[in-house]
């Protein structure tokens, strides 16, 4: 009985991957069936496994997403300006609270960003001052742009081990952060509010960081049940607003629903 073969990617010749000696391959008719090529991953090589292990490092994970980025009332030109505004707002907010933006690993996600901060960056910075600083930067952007180029954000906070490879980063901690970010219950919480920013902290991040931080206003976070693909967990949500006088003639057409920067809107999941 022949052993099933697996198709793979790579520049392997059939002579090398089929198991037949080169001279046997040369003797085979051109129309003879050939075994599919196989891709060796060297999964039994201890050195390869060790190299992957050494690539893992602990990071603070920030994942952000623009609400309604693909809505039809936006043109591609609007989306370019929104993305530009997102990066400017994130960098200004990070640097304004002492988080070194340029030393963070950043990956563009089209309608959002994945940001990884080094382990030595104090996690309290992400909850003490970043929420209000980012809400203010978003309000500044919205005050200077028409309704089609205004934005509200969802932001997830988590931390964990990250694996780096030649393609970028991966790890269950990143997956978990994006499950929180994409949770339908979080989208509803933001949509039903006048907030400009919805922050969700993972159970771990709330328990280990937010709850112990003196300036995080932990009492203003509300528990939120999260069901997203394979993930069922609880997150902790803070809805924040900021208000700035508009400098754009059509900025008020959308009714951006920004509340006062002095209050935090608390809202649980839709029942």
PDB file of C-alpha atoms in Angstrom:
ATOM      1  CA  UNK A   1       0.000   0.000   0.000  1.00  0.00           C
ATOM      2  CA  UNK A   2       1.458   3.338  -0.966  1.00  0.00           C
ATOM      3  CA  UNK A   3       1.894   6.118   1.571  1.00  0.00           C
ATOM      4  CA  UNK A   4      -0.232   9.245   0.884  1.00  0.00           C
ATOM      5  CA  UNK A   5       1.831  12.212  -0.262  1.00  0.00           C
ATOM      6  CA  UNK A   6       1.306  15.828   0.763  1.00  0.00           C
ATOM      7  CA  UNK A   7       1.555  18.723  -1.652  1.00  0.00           C
ATOM      8  CA  UNK A   8       3.899  21.445  -0.537  1.00  0.00           C
ATOM      9  CA  UNK A   9       5.426  24.704  -1.684  1.00  0.00           C
ATOM     10  CA  UNK A  10       9.026  25.050  -2.694  1.00  0.00           C
ATOM     11  CA  UNK A  11      11.554  24.516  -5.455  1.00  0.00           C
ATOM     12  CA  UNK A  12      11.898  20.786  -4.840  1.00  0.00           C
ATOM     13  CA  UNK A  13      12.277  18.697  -7.979  1.00  0.00           C
ATOM     14  CA  UNK A  14      10.251  15.508  -8.294  1.00  0.00           C
ATOM     15  CA  UNK A  15      13.504  13.552  -8.443  1.00  0.00           C
ATOM     16  CA  UNK A  16      14.413  14.740  -4.973  1.00  0.00           C
ATOM     17  CA  UNK A  17      10.964  14.643  -3.399  1.00  0.00           C
ATOM     18  CA  UNK A  18       9.388  11.509  -4.824  1.00  0.00           C
ATOM     19  CA  UNK A  19      11.900   9.152  -3.278  1.00  0.00           C
ATOM     20  CA  UNK A  20      13.028   7.723  -6.668  1.00  0.00           C
ATOM     21  CA  UNK A  21      16.721   7.850  -7.605  1.00  0.00           C
ATOM     22  CA  UNK A  22      17.634  10.355 -10.337  1.00  0.00           C
ATOM     23  CA  UNK A  23      18.439   7.619 -12.862  1.00  0.00           C
ATOM     24  CA  UNK A  24      15.008   6.060 -12.340  1.00  0.00           C
ATOM     25  CA  UNK A  25      13.382   9.410 -12.933  1.00  0.00           C
ATOM     26  CA  UNK A  26      15.312   9.869 -16.138  1.00  0.00           C
ATOM     27  CA  UNK A  27      14.147   6.460 -17.395  1.00  0.00           C
ATOM     28  CA  UNK A  28      10.473   7.160 -16.771  1.00  0.00           C
ATOM     29  CA  UNK A  29       8.326   8.146 -19.773  1.00  0.00           C
ATOM     30  CA  UNK A  30       7.261  11.760 -19.793  1.00  0.00           C
ATOM     31  CA  UNK A  31       3.579  10.810 -19.519  1.00  0.00           C
ATOM     32  CA  UNK A  32       4.124   8.421 -16.602  1.00  0.00           C
ATOM     33  CA  UNK A  33       2.380   9.419 -13.327  1.00  0.00           C
ATOM     34  CA  UNK A  34       4.688  10.971 -10.788  1.00  0.00           C
ATOM     35  CA  UNK A  35       4.405  11.255  -7.041  1.00  0.00           C
ATOM     36  CA  UNK A  36       3.431  14.715  -5.788  1.00  0.00           C
ATOM     37  CA  UNK A  37       6.231  16.806  -4.347  1.00  0.00           C
ATOM     38  CA  UNK A  38       6.571  16.915  -0.574  1.00  0.00           C
ATOM     39  CA  UNK A  39       7.796  19.752   1.571  1.00  0.00           C
ATOM     40  CA  UNK A  40      10.022  18.836   4.458  1.00  0.00           C
ATOM     41  CA  UNK A  41       9.624  21.066   7.491  1.00  0.00           C
ATOM     42  CA  UNK A  42      12.344  19.303   9.464  1.00  0.00           C
ATOM     43  CA  UNK A  43       9.976  19.105  12.414  1.00  0.00           C
ATOM     44  CA  UNK A  44      12.148  16.452  14.006  1.00  0.00           C
ATOM     45  CA  UNK A  45      15.216  18.675  14.022  1.00  0.00           C
ATOM     46  CA  UNK A  46      15.888  19.762  17.646  1.00  0.00           C
ATOM     47  CA  UNK A  47      17.917  22.753  16.426  1.00  0.00           C
ATOM     48  CA  UNK A  48      14.948  24.007  14.381  1.00  0.00           C
ATOM     49  CA  UNK A  49      12.600  23.660  17.356  1.00  0.00           C
ATOM     50  CA  UNK A  50      15.073  25.437  19.624  1.00  0.00           C
ATOM     51  CA  UNK A  51      15.418  28.333  17.168  1.00  0.00           C
ATOM     52  CA  UNK A  52      11.645  28.889  17.209  1.00  0.00           C
ATOM     53  CA  UNK A  53      11.605  28.804  21.005  1.00  0.00           C
ATOM     54  CA  UNK A  54      14.331  31.415  21.264  1.00  0.00           C
ATOM     55  CA  UNK A  55      12.302  33.747  19.019  1.00  0.00           C
ATOM     56  CA  UNK A  56       9.491  34.102  21.592  1.00  0.00           C
ATOM     57  CA  UNK A  57       9.340  37.229  23.730  1.00  0.00           C
ATOM     58  CA  UNK A  58       6.835  38.876  26.051  1.00  0.00           C
ATOM     59  CA  UNK A  59       5.060  41.990  24.749  1.00  0.00           C
ATOM     60  CA  UNK A  60       2.174  44.284  25.531  1.00  0.00           C
ATOM     61  CA  UNK A  61      -0.337  43.910  22.702  1.00  0.00           C
ATOM     62  CA  UNK A  62      -2.413  46.791  21.374  1.00  0.00           C
ATOM     63  CA  UNK A  63      -4.848  46.104  18.541  1.00  0.00           C
ATOM     64  CA  UNK A  64      -6.961  48.899  17.067  1.00  0.00           C
ATOM     65  CA  UNK A  65      -9.729  48.949  14.478  1.00  0.00           C
ATOM     66  CA  UNK A  66     -11.649  51.792  12.828  1.00  0.00           C
ATOM     67  CA  UNK A  67     -15.408  51.534  13.215  1.00  0.00           C
ATOM     68  CA  UNK A  68     -17.254  51.325   9.900  1.00  0.00           C
ATOM     69  CA  UNK A  69     -14.144  51.763   7.767  1.00  0.00           C
ATOM     70  CA  UNK A  70     -15.752  50.089   4.762  1.00  0.00           C
ATOM     71  CA  UNK A  71     -19.014  52.010   4.858  1.00  0.00           C
ATOM     72  CA  UNK A  72     -20.222  53.042   1.409  1.00  0.00           C
ATOM     73  CA  UNK A  73     -20.404  56.747   2.184  1.00  0.00           C
ATOM     74  CA  UNK A  74     -16.593  56.780   2.340  1.00  0.00           C
ATOM     75  CA  UNK A  75     -14.459  56.995  -0.798  1.00  0.00           C
ATOM     76  CA  UNK A  76     -10.980  55.526  -1.081  1.00  0.00           C
ATOM     77  CA  UNK A  77      -9.614  59.064  -0.755  1.00  0.00           C
ATOM     78  CA  UNK A  78     -11.535  59.411   2.521  1.00  0.00           C
ATOM     79  CA  UNK A  79     -10.063  56.127   3.726  1.00  0.00           C
ATOM     80  CA  UNK A  80      -6.514  57.225   2.960  1.00  0.00           C
ATOM     81  CA  UNK A  81      -7.034  60.352   5.043  1.00  0.00           C
ATOM     82  CA  UNK A  82      -8.602  58.335   7.853  1.00  0.00           C
ATOM     83  CA  UNK A  83      -5.644  55.952   7.909  1.00  0.00           C
ATOM     84  CA  UNK A  84      -3.243  58.870   7.935  1.00  0.00           C
ATOM     85  CA  UNK A  85      -5.174  60.386  10.813  1.00  0.00           C
ATOM     86  CA  UNK A  86      -5.158  57.073  12.683  1.00  0.00           C
ATOM     87  CA  UNK A  87      -1.379  56.768  12.541  1.00  0.00           C
ATOM     88  CA  UNK A  88      -0.886  60.388  13.529  1.00  0.00           C
ATOM     89  CA  UNK A  89      -3.287  60.067  16.447  1.00  0.00           C
ATOM     90  CA  UNK A  90      -1.742  56.829  17.697  1.00  0.00           C
ATOM     91  CA  UNK A  91       1.824  58.127  17.478  1.00  0.00           C
ATOM     92  CA  UNK A  92       0.952  61.427  19.152  1.00  0.00           C
ATOM     93  CA  UNK A  93      -0.936  59.673  21.958  1.00  0.00           C
ATOM     94  CA  UNK A  94       1.796  57.091  22.543  1.00  0.00           C
ATOM     95  CA  UNK A  95       4.613  59.596  22.618  1.00  0.00           C
ATOM     96  CA  UNK A  96       2.564  62.031  24.679  1.00  0.00           C
ATOM     97  CA  UNK A  97       2.236  59.534  27.540  1.00  0.00           C
ATOM     98  CA  UNK A  98       5.788  58.207  27.355  1.00  0.00           C
ATOM     99  CA  UNK A  99       5.323  55.060  25.252  1.00  0.00           C
ATOM    100  CA  UNK A 100       8.140  54.960  22.647  1.00  0.00           C
ATOM    101  CA  UNK A 101       6.231  54.642  19.373  1.00  0.00           C
ATOM    102  CA  UNK A 102       9.280  54.141  17.157  1.00  0.00           C
ATOM    103  CA  UNK A 103      10.568  51.225  19.237  1.00  0.00           C
ATOM    104  CA  UNK A 104       7.245  49.378  19.039  1.00  0.00           C
ATOM    105  CA  UNK A 105       6.675  46.667  16.455  1.00  0.00           C
ATOM    106  CA  UNK A 106       3.829  47.801  14.181  1.00  0.00           C
ATOM    107  CA  UNK A 107       1.862  45.925  11.540  1.00  0.00           C
ATOM    108  CA  UNK A 108      -0.719  47.598   9.323  1.00  0.00           C
ATOM    109  CA  UNK A 109      -4.080  45.837   9.159  1.00  0.00           C
ATOM    110  CA  UNK A 110      -5.793  48.005   6.548  1.00  0.00           C
ATOM    111  CA  UNK A 111      -8.490  49.364   8.837  1.00  0.00           C
ATOM    112  CA  UNK A 112      -6.370  49.127  11.953  1.00  0.00           C
ATOM    113  CA  UNK A 113      -2.950  48.473  13.465  1.00  0.00           C
ATOM    114  CA  UNK A 114      -1.289  45.771  15.541  1.00  0.00           C
ATOM    115  CA  UNK A 115       1.227  47.279  17.963  1.00  0.00           C
ATOM    116  CA  UNK A 116       3.618  45.330  20.171  1.00  0.00           C
ATOM    117  CA  UNK A 117       5.456  47.146  22.948  1.00  0.00           C
ATOM    118  CA  UNK A 118       8.582  45.761  24.546  1.00  0.00           C
ATOM    119  CA  UNK A 119       8.350  44.053  27.910  1.00  0.00           C
ATOM    120  CA  UNK A 120      10.317  46.827  29.596  1.00  0.00           C
ATOM    121  CA  UNK A 121       7.651  49.398  28.702  1.00  0.00           C
ATOM    122  CA  UNK A 122       5.508  49.844  31.850  1.00  0.00           C
ATOM    123  CA  UNK A 123       2.052  48.429  31.194  1.00  0.00           C
ATOM    124  CA  UNK A 124       0.434  51.029  33.433  1.00  0.00           C
ATOM    125  CA  UNK A 125       1.144  53.661  30.764  1.00  0.00           C
ATOM    126  CA  UNK A 126      -1.435  51.975  28.517  1.00  0.00           C
ATOM    127  CA  UNK A 127      -4.239  52.437  31.037  1.00  0.00           C
ATOM    128  CA  UNK A 128      -3.293  55.464  33.154  1.00  0.00           C
ATOM    129  CA  UNK A 129      -3.036  58.132  30.477  1.00  0.00           C
ATOM    130  CA  UNK A 130      -3.346  56.600  27.021  1.00  0.00           C
ATOM    131  CA  UNK A 131      -7.176  56.380  26.924  1.00  0.00           C
ATOM    132  CA  UNK A 132      -7.701  60.114  27.473  1.00  0.00           C
ATOM    133  CA  UNK A 133      -4.730  61.095  25.306  1.00  0.00           C
ATOM    134  CA  UNK A 134      -5.945  58.983  22.384  1.00  0.00           C
ATOM    135  CA  UNK A 135      -9.537  60.196  22.712  1.00  0.00           C
ATOM    136  CA  UNK A 136      -8.247  63.769  22.558  1.00  0.00           C
ATOM    137  CA  UNK A 137      -6.187  63.072  19.428  1.00  0.00           C
ATOM    138  CA  UNK A 138      -9.174  61.436  17.736  1.00  0.00           C
ATOM    139  CA  UNK A 139     -11.342  64.417  18.589  1.00  0.00           C
ATOM    140  CA  UNK A 140      -8.719  66.733  17.103  1.00  0.00           C
ATOM    141  CA  UNK A 141      -8.726  64.748  13.887  1.00  0.00           C
ATOM    142  CA  UNK A 142     -12.515  64.689  13.665  1.00  0.00           C
ATOM    143  CA  UNK A 143     -12.801  68.419  14.321  1.00  0.00           C
ATOM    144  CA  UNK A 144     -10.656  69.133  11.252  1.00  0.00           C
ATOM    145  CA  UNK A 145     -12.265  66.671   8.817  1.00  0.00           C
ATOM    146  CA  UNK A 146     -15.656  66.225   7.126  1.00  0.00           C
ATOM    147  CA  UNK A 147     -18.044  63.516   8.248  1.00  0.00           C
ATOM    148  CA  UNK A 148     -16.715  60.955   5.739  1.00  0.00           C
ATOM    149  CA  UNK A 149     -13.240  61.215   7.264  1.00  0.00           C
ATOM    150  CA  UNK A 150     -14.130  61.146  10.939  1.00  0.00           C
ATOM    151  CA  UNK A 151     -13.513  58.014  12.974  1.00  0.00           C
ATOM    152  CA  UNK A 152     -14.191  56.136  16.146  1.00  0.00           C
ATOM    153  CA  UNK A 153     -11.934  53.336  17.357  1.00  0.00           C
ATOM    154  CA  UNK A 154     -12.057  50.026  19.141  1.00  0.00           C
ATOM    155  CA  UNK A 155      -8.852  49.165  21.000  1.00  0.00           C
ATOM    156  CA  UNK A 156      -7.888  45.881  22.675  1.00  0.00           C
ATOM    157  CA  UNK A 157      -5.238  45.508  25.381  1.00  0.00           C
ATOM    158  CA  UNK A 158      -3.565  42.201  26.178  1.00  0.00           C
ATOM    159  CA  UNK A 159      -0.070  40.826  26.851  1.00  0.00           C
ATOM    160  CA  UNK A 160       1.734  37.561  26.272  1.00  0.00           C
ATOM    161  CA  UNK A 161       4.398  35.598  24.461  1.00  0.00           C
ATOM    162  CA  UNK A 162       4.988  36.513  20.822  1.00  0.00           C
ATOM    163  CA  UNK A 163       6.908  34.516  18.220  1.00  0.00           C
ATOM    164  CA  UNK A 164       8.852  36.397  15.559  1.00  0.00           C
ATOM    165  CA  UNK A 165       9.741  34.808  12.249  1.00  0.00           C
ATOM    166  CA  UNK A 166      10.804  35.913   8.785  1.00  0.00           C
ATOM    167  CA  UNK A 167       7.198  36.803   7.936  1.00  0.00           C
ATOM    168  CA  UNK A 168       6.258  38.847  10.996  1.00  0.00           C
ATOM    169  CA  UNK A 169       4.738  37.803  14.315  1.00  0.00           C
ATOM    170  CA  UNK A 170       2.342  35.176  15.596  1.00  0.00           C
ATOM    171  CA  UNK A 171       1.131  33.752  18.868  1.00  0.00           C
ATOM    172  CA  UNK A 172      -2.066  32.829  20.657  1.00  0.00           C
ATOM    173  CA  UNK A 173      -1.873  36.088  22.608  1.00  0.00           C
ATOM    174  CA  UNK A 174      -2.256  38.042  19.355  1.00  0.00           C
ATOM    175  CA  UNK A 175      -5.180  35.869  18.296  1.00  0.00           C
ATOM    176  CA  UNK A 176      -6.833  36.457  21.667  1.00  0.00           C
ATOM    177  CA  UNK A 177      -6.389  40.232  21.379  1.00  0.00           C
ATOM    178  CA  UNK A 178      -8.084  40.269  17.975  1.00  0.00           C
ATOM    179  CA  UNK A 179     -10.924  38.075  19.215  1.00  0.00           C
ATOM    180  CA  UNK A 180     -11.580  40.722  21.861  1.00  0.00           C
ATOM    181  CA  UNK A 181     -11.289  43.519  19.308  1.00  0.00           C
ATOM    182  CA  UNK A 182     -13.711  41.871  16.865  1.00  0.00           C
ATOM    183  CA  UNK A 183     -16.264  40.749  19.451  1.00  0.00           C
ATOM    184  CA  UNK A 184     -19.828  41.611  18.346  1.00  0.00           C
ATOM    185  CA  UNK A 185     -20.657  42.686  21.899  1.00  0.00           C
ATOM    186  CA  UNK A 186     -17.875  45.297  21.808  1.00  0.00           C
ATOM    187  CA  UNK A 187     -19.058  46.609  18.447  1.00  0.00           C
ATOM    188  CA  UNK A 188     -22.577  46.964  19.858  1.00  0.00           C
ATOM    189  CA  UNK A 189     -21.291  48.720  22.967  1.00  0.00           C
ATOM    190  CA  UNK A 190     -19.527  51.353  20.856  1.00  0.00           C
ATOM    191  CA  UNK A 191     -22.369  51.701  18.355  1.00  0.00           C
ATOM    192  CA  UNK A 192     -24.904  52.285  21.145  1.00  0.00           C
ATOM    193  CA  UNK A 193     -22.777  54.967  22.799  1.00  0.00           C
ATOM    194  CA  UNK A 194     -21.643  58.517  22.127  1.00  0.00           C
ATOM    195  CA  UNK A 195     -18.034  57.500  22.794  1.00  0.00           C
ATOM    196  CA  UNK A 196     -15.189  58.142  20.400  1.00  0.00           C
ATOM    197  CA  UNK A 197     -13.089  55.265  21.751  1.00  0.00           C
ATOM    198  CA  UNK A 198     -13.957  51.807  23.105  1.00  0.00           C
ATOM    199  CA  UNK A 199     -11.155  50.090  25.025  1.00  0.00           C
ATOM    200  CA  UNK A 200     -11.413  46.442  25.982  1.00  0.00           C
ATOM    201  CA  UNK A 201      -8.875  44.880  28.300  1.00  0.00           C
ATOM    202  CA  UNK A 202      -8.461  41.135  28.515  1.00  0.00           C
ATOM    203  CA  UNK A 203      -9.302  39.368  31.759  1.00  0.00           C
ATOM    204  CA  UNK A 204      -5.572  39.002  32.382  1.00  0.00           C
ATOM    205  CA  UNK A 205      -4.800  42.636  31.617  1.00  0.00           C
ATOM    206  CA  UNK A 206      -7.579  43.879  33.873  1.00  0.00           C
ATOM    207  CA  UNK A 207      -6.640  41.583  36.748  1.00  0.00           C
ATOM    208  CA  UNK A 208      -2.883  42.151  36.550  1.00  0.00           C
ATOM    209  CA  UNK A 209      -2.614  45.762  35.369  1.00  0.00           C
ATOM    210  CA  UNK A 210      -5.791  47.852  35.305  1.00  0.00           C
ATOM    211  CA  UNK A 211      -7.096  46.788  38.720  1.00  0.00           C
ATOM    212  CA  UNK A 212      -3.804  47.595  40.438  1.00  0.00           C
ATOM    213  CA  UNK A 213      -3.089  50.911  38.735  1.00  0.00           C
ATOM    214  CA  UNK A 214      -3.797  53.941  40.870  1.00  0.00           C
ATOM    215  CA  UNK A 215      -4.707  56.193  37.931  1.00  0.00           C
ATOM    216  CA  UNK A 216      -6.491  53.770  35.575  1.00  0.00           C
ATOM    217  CA  UNK A 217      -9.960  54.530  36.937  1.00  0.00           C
ATOM    218  CA  UNK A 218     -10.542  50.789  37.160  1.00  0.00           C
ATOM    219  CA  UNK A 219     -14.011  51.255  38.687  1.00  0.00           C
ATOM    220  CA  UNK A 220     -15.190  52.728  35.367  1.00  0.00           C
ATOM    221  CA  UNK A 221     -14.504  49.502  33.458  1.00  0.00           C
ATOM    222  CA  UNK A 222     -17.532  47.280  32.873  1.00  0.00           C
ATOM    223  CA  UNK A 223     -17.402  43.492  32.352  1.00  0.00           C
ATOM    224  CA  UNK A 224     -18.405  42.339  28.887  1.00  0.00           C
ATOM    225  CA  UNK A 225     -19.039  38.777  27.753  1.00  0.00           C
ATOM    226  CA  UNK A 226     -17.080  37.991  24.591  1.00  0.00           C
ATOM    227  CA  UNK A 227     -18.005  35.287  22.098  1.00  0.00           C
ATOM    228  CA  UNK A 228     -15.877  35.466  18.977  1.00  0.00           C
ATOM    229  CA  UNK A 229     -15.159  32.369  16.866  1.00  0.00           C
ATOM    230  CA  UNK A 230     -13.526  29.812  19.169  1.00  0.00           C
ATOM    231  CA  UNK A 231     -13.144  32.299  22.022  1.00  0.00           C
ATOM    232  CA  UNK A 232     -15.536  32.644  24.949  1.00  0.00           C
ATOM    233  CA  UNK A 233     -14.208  34.896  27.669  1.00  0.00           C
ATOM    234  CA  UNK A 234     -14.813  38.105  29.563  1.00  0.00           C
ATOM    235  CA  UNK A 235     -13.320  41.478  28.756  1.00  0.00           C
ATOM    236  CA  UNK A 236     -13.409  44.799  30.587  1.00  0.00           C
ATOM    237  CA  UNK A 237     -14.641  47.817  28.666  1.00  0.00           C
ATOM    238  CA  UNK A 238     -14.079  51.539  29.028  1.00  0.00           C
ATOM    239  CA  UNK A 239     -15.910  53.940  26.709  1.00  0.00           C
ATOM    240  CA  UNK A 240     -14.254  57.341  26.478  1.00  0.00           C
ATOM    241  CA  UNK A 241     -15.068  60.645  24.849  1.00  0.00           C
ATOM    242  CA  UNK A 242     -13.442  63.991  24.204  1.00  0.00           C
ATOM    243  CA  UNK A 243     -14.795  67.267  22.879  1.00  0.00           C
ATOM    244  CA  UNK A 244     -13.054  69.818  20.682  1.00  0.00           C
ATOM    245  CA  UNK A 245     -14.569  72.706  18.747  1.00  0.00           C
ATOM    246  CA  UNK A 246     -14.783  71.826  15.057  1.00  0.00           C
ATOM    247  CA  UNK A 247     -12.537  73.659  12.595  1.00  0.00           C
ATOM    248  CA  UNK A 248     -14.023  72.070   9.468  1.00  0.00           C
ATOM    249  CA  UNK A 249     -17.130  73.627   7.861  1.00  0.00           C
ATOM    250  CA  UNK A 250     -18.872  70.267   7.364  1.00  0.00           C
ATOM    251  CA  UNK A 251     -17.565  68.450  10.406  1.00  0.00           C
ATOM    252  CA  UNK A 252     -20.861  68.756  12.232  1.00  0.00           C
ATOM    253  CA  UNK A 253     -22.973  67.089   9.547  1.00  0.00           C
ATOM    254  CA  UNK A 254     -22.403  63.587  10.865  1.00  0.00           C
ATOM    255  CA  UNK A 255     -23.326  64.344  14.464  1.00  0.00           C
ATOM    256  CA  UNK A 256     -20.203  62.595  15.727  1.00  0.00           C
ATOM    257  CA  UNK A 257     -21.814  61.896  19.123  1.00  0.00           C
ATOM    258  CA  UNK A 258     -18.799  62.945  21.175  1.00  0.00           C
ATOM    259  CA  UNK A 259     -19.585  63.378  24.841  1.00  0.00           C
ATOM    260  CA  UNK A 260     -17.786  65.246  27.543  1.00  0.00           C
ATOM    261  CA  UNK A 261     -14.180  64.344  28.217  1.00  0.00           C
ATOM    262  CA  UNK A 262     -14.904  64.528  31.936  1.00  0.00           C
ATOM    263  CA  UNK A 263     -17.274  61.561  32.010  1.00  0.00           C
ATOM    264  CA  UNK A 264     -16.935  57.927  31.026  1.00  0.00           C
ATOM    265  CA  UNK A 265     -19.897  56.139  29.531  1.00  0.00           C
ATOM    266  CA  UNK A 266     -20.514  52.728  31.049  1.00  0.00           C
ATOM    267  CA  UNK A 267     -22.608  50.270  29.136  1.00  0.00           C
ATOM    268  CA  UNK A 268     -22.809  46.515  29.176  1.00  0.00           C
ATOM    269  CA  UNK A 269     -23.696  44.103  26.391  1.00  0.00           C
ATOM    270  CA  UNK A 270     -27.076  44.270  24.687  1.00  0.00           C
ATOM    271  CA  UNK A 271     -29.548  41.914  26.332  1.00  0.00           C
TER     272      UNK A 271
END
